[in-house]
CSV table of C-alpha atoms in Angstrom, one decimal:
chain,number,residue,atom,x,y,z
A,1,UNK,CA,52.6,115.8,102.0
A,2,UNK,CA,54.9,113.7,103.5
A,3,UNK,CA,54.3,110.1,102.1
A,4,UNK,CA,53.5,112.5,98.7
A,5,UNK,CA,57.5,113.3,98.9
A,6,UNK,CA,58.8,109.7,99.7
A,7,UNK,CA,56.5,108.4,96.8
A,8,UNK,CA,57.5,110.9,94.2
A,9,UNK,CA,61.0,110.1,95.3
A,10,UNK,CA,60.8,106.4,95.3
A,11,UNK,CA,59.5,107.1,91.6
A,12,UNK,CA,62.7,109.2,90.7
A,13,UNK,CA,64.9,106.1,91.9
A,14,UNK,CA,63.4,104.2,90.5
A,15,UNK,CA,63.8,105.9,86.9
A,16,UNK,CA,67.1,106.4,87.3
A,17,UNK,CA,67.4,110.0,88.6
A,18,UNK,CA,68.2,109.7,91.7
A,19,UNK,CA,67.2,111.1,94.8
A,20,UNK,CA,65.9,114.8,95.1
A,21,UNK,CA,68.8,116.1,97.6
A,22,UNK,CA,72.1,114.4,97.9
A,23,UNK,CA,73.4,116.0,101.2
A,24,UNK,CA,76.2,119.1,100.9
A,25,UNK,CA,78.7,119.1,98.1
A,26,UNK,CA,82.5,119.1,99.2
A,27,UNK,CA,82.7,122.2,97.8
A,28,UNK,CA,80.7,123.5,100.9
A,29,UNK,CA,82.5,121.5,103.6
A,30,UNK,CA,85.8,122.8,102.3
A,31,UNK,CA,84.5,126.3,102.8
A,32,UNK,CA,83.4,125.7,106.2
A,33,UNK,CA,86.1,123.8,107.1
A,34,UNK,CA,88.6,126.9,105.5
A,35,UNK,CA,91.1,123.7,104.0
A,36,UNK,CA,91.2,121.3,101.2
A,37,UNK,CA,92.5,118.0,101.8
A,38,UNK,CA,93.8,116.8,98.9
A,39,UNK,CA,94.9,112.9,97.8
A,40,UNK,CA,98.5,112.8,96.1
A,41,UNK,CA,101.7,110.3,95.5
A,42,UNK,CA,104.8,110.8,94.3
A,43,UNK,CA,105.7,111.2,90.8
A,44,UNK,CA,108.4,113.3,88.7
A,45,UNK,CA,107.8,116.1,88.1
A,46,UNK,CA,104.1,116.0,88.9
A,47,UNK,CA,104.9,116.1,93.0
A,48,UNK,CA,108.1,115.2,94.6
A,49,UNK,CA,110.0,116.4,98.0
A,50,UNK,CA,112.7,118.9,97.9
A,51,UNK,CA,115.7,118.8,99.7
A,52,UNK,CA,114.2,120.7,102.6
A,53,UNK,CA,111.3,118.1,102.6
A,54,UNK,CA,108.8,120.7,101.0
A,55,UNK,CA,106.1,119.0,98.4
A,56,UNK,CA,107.1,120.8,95.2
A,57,UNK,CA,106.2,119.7,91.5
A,58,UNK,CA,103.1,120.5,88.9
A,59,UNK,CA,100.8,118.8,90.7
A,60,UNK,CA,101.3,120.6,93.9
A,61,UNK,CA,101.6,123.7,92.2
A,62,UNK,CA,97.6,123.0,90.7
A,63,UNK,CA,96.6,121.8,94.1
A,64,UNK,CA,97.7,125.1,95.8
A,65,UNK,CA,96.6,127.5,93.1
A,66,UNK,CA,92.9,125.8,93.5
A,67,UNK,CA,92.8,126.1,97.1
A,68,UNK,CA,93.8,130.0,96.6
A,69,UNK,CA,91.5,130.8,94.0
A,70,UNK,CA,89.0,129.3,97.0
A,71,UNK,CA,90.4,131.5,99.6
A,72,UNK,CA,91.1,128.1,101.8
A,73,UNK,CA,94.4,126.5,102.8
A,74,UNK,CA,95.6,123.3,100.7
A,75,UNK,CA,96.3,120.0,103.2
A,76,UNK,CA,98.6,117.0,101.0
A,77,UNK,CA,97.6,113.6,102.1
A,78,UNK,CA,100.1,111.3,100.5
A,79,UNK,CA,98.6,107.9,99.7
A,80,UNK,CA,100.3,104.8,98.1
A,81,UNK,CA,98.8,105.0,94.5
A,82,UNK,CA,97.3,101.5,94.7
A,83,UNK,CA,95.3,102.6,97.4
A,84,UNK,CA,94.3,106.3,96.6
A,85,UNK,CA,90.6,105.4,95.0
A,86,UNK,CA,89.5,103.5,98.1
A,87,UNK,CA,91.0,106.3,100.3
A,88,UNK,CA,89.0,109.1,98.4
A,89,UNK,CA,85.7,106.9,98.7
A,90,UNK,CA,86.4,106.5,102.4
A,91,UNK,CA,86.6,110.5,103.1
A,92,UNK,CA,90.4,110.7,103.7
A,93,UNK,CA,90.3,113.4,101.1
A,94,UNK,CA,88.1,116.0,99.1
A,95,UNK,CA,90.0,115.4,95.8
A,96,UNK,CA,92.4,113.7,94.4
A,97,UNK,CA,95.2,116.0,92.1
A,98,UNK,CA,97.6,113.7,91.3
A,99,UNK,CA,98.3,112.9,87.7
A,100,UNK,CA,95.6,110.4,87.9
A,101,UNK,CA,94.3,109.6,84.4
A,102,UNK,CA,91.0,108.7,83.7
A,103,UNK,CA,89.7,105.6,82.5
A,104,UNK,CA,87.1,103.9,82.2
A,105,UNK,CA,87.3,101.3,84.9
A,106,UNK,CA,88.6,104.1,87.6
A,107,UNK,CA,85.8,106.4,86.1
A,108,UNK,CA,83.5,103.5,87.7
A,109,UNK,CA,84.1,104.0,91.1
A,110,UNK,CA,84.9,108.2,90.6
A,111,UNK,CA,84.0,110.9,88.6
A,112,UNK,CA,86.5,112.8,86.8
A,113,UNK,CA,86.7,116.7,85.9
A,114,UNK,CA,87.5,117.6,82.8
A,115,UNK,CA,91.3,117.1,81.5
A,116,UNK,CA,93.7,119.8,83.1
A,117,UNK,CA,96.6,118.0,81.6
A,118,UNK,CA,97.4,114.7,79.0
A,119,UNK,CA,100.2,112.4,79.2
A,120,UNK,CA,101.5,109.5,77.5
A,121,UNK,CA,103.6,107.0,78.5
A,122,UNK,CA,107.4,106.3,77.6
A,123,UNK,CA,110.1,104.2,78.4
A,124,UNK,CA,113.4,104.4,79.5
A,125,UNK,CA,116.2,100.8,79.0
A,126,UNK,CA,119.3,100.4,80.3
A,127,UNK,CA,122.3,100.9,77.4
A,128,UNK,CA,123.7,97.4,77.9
A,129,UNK,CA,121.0,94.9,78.6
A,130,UNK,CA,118.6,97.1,76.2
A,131,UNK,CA,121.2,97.2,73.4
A,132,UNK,CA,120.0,97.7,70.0
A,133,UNK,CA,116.5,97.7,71.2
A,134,UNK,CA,114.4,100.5,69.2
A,135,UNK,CA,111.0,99.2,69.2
A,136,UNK,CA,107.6,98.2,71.4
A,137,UNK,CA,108.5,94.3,69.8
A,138,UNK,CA,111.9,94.1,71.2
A,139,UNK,CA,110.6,95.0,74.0
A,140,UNK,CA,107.5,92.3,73.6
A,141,UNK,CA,109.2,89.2,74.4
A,142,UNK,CA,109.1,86.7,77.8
A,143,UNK,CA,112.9,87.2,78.4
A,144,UNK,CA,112.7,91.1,78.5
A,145,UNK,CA,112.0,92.0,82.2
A,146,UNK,CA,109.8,95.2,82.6
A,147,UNK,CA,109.7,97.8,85.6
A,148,UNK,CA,106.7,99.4,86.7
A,149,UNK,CA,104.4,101.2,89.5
A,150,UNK,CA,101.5,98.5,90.5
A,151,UNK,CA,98.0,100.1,90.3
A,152,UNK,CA,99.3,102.8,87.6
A,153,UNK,CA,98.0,103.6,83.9
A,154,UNK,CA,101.5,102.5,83.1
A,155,UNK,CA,101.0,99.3,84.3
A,156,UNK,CA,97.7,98.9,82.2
A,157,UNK,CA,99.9,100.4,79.2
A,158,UNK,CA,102.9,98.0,79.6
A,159,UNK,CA,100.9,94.4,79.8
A,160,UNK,CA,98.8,96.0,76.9
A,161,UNK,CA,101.5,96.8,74.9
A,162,UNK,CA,104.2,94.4,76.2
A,163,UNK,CA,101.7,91.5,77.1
A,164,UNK,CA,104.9,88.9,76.2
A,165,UNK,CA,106.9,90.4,78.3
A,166,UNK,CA,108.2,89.9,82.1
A,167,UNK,CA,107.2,92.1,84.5
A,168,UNK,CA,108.2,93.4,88.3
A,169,UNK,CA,105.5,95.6,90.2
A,170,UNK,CA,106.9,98.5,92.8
A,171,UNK,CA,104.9,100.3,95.2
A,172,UNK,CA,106.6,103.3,93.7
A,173,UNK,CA,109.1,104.6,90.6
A,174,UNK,CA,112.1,104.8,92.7
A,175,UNK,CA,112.3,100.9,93.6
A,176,UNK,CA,111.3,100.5,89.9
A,177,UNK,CA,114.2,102.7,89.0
A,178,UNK,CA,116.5,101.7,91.5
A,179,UNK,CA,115.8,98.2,89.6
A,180,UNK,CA,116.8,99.6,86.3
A,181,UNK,CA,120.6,101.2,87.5
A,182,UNK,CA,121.4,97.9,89.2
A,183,UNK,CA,120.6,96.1,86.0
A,184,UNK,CA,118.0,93.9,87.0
A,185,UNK,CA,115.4,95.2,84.5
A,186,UNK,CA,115.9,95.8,80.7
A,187,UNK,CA,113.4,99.0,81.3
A,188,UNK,CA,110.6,100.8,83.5
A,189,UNK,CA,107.5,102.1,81.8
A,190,UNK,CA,106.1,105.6,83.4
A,191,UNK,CA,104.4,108.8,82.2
A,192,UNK,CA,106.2,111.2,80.3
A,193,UNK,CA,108.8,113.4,80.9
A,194,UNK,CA,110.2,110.4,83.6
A,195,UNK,CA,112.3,108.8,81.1
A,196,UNK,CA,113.2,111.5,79.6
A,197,UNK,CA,114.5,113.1,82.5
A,198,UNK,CA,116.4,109.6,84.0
A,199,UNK,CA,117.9,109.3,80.4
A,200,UNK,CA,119.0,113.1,80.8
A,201,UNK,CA,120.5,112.5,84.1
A,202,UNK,CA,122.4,108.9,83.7
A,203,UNK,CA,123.5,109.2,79.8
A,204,UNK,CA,125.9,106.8,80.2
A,205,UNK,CA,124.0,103.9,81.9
A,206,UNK,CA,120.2,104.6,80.4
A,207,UNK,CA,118.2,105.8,77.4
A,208,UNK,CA,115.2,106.5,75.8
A,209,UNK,CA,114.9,103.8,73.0
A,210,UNK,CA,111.4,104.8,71.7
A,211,UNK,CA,111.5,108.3,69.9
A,212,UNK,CA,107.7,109.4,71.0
A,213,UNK,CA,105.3,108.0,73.9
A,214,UNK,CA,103.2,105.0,72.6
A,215,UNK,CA,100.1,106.3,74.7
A,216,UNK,CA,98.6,109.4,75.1
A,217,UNK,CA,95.8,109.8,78.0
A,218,UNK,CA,93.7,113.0,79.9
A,219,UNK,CA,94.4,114.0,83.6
A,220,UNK,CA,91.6,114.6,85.4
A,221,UNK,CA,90.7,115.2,89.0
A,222,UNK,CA,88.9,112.5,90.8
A,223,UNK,CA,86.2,113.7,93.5
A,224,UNK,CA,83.0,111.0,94.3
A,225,UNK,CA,80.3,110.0,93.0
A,226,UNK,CA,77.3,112.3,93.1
A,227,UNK,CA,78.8,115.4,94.0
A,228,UNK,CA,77.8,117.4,90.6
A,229,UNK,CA,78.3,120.8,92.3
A,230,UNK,CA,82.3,119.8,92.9
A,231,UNK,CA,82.1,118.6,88.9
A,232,UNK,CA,80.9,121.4,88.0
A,233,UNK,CA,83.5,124.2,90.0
A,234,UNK,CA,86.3,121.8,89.2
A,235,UNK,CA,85.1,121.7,85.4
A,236,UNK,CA,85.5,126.0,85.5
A,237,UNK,CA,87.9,126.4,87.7
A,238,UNK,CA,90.2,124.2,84.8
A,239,UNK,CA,88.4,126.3,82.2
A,240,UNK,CA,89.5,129.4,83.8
A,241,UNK,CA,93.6,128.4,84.3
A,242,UNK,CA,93.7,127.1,80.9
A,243,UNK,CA,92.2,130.4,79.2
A,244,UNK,CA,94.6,132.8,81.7
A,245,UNK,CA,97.9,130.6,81.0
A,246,UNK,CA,98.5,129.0,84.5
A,247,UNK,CA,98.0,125.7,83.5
A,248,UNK,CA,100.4,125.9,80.1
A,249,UNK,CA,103.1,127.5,82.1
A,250,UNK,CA,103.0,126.0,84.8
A,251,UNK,CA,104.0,122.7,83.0
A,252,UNK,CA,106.0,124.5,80.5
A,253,UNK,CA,108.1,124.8,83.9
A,254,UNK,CA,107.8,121.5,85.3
A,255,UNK,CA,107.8,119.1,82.3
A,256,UNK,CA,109.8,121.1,79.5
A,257,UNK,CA,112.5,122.7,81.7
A,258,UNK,CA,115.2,121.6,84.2
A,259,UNK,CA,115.4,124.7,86.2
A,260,UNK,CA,113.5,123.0,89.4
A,261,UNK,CA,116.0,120.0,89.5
A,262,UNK,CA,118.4,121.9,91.6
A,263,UNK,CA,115.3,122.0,94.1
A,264,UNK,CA,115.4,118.4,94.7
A,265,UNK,CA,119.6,118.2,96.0
């Protein structure tokens, strides 16, 4: 019976489906465990720190709505972006939730839920070295010096779309940012509502030159390979918050209101 299993299974490789048990989904070590560990960075609004140091933004909000509707606690593990994938393939987390969007080289190496979110990306210039600059092309040229998070779907979007251009990498938006008031950059490319928002907030000194994103892209969680049970909760559990309004509000208050930004002083 025995070397009847290991054959039949060898055959199954072989064809391409894989072995007959792949060991317990996360699903069921977060349940014993009582705790979801989840892989996140900071981005606005999508998770940020508040002035008491509290995680708050959409993404955190998602994370700990999923970890009630499992009856478990929700643990944050923030990870530098550029090295979140590996971390998640290494076990230093059951899921990633943050704003990640899928493509196809990333979807390589995970395996995405269905989209919970989409977001495009934008850009925001500073007034005087961006003057009279309204379009991608003026943008699109070896003299004009780009901001941008390394190891981002912006940074895929701005050497796609900007490919003449100059550009600085930053471990994260603030440097990039920090870049742009100082007047080192011309502009920083980053997901939606960002530029809005920094264009809000510093009128005088920054604006939003292009009048809609030039990308649109789906959010998705990221959990590993092979773990079709966790594809397949994830995949509901999504279904479920979009048809009982959760998701929709909860970015209508994140991404198309200013009500949180006192939060952050």
């Amino acid at each position: 019976m025995r070397r009847w299993l290991v054959c039949v299974t060898t055959v199954l490789v072989l064809l391409g489906c894989g072995p007959l048990w792949a060991g317990e989904s996360v699903i069921e070590t977060i349940q014993k465990k009582g705790v979801i560990r989840v892989g996140m960075s900071t981005f606005v609004p999508w998770a940020m720190r508040d002035k008491t140091g509290e995680l708050v933004g959409f993404e955190i909000d998602v994370a700990r709505q999923l970890a009630k509707d499992m009856g478990v606690k929700v643990e944050f593990v923030p990870t530098n972006w550029s090295g979140i994938i590996p971390a998640l393939l290494t076990g230093k987390f059951d899921v990633i939730i943050g704003g990640m969007g899928v493509t196809p080289v990333r979807n390589l190496k995970v395996n995405f839920s269905e989209p919970y979110d989409f977001t495009g990306m934008s850009l925001v210039a500073h007034r005087k070295k961006a003057d009279g600059f309204t379009s991608l092309a003026d943008f699109n040229k070896k003299e004009v010096t780009i901001a941008v998070r390394i190891g981002t779907t912006a940074e895929m979007a701005a050497k796609k779309y900007l490919p003449d251009a100059t550009f600085k990498l930053f471990e994260n938006e603030s440097q990039a940012l920090q870049e742009l008031h100082l007047g080192r950059v011309h502009g920083v490319v980053a997901s939606a509502p960002l530029p809005r928002f920094q264009a809000l907030k510093y009128p005088n000194k920054l604006t939003v030159p292009l009048k809609e994103d030039f990308t649109r892209e789906p959010i998705g969680l990221a959990v590993r390979k092979g773990d079709h049970d966790a594809l397949n909760f994830f995949n509901n559990w999504i279904r479920a918050k979009q048809s009982d309004g959760f998701l929709a509000e909860t970015k209508h208050y994140w991404f198309e209101t200013r009500e949180w930004a006192e939060r952050l002083k």
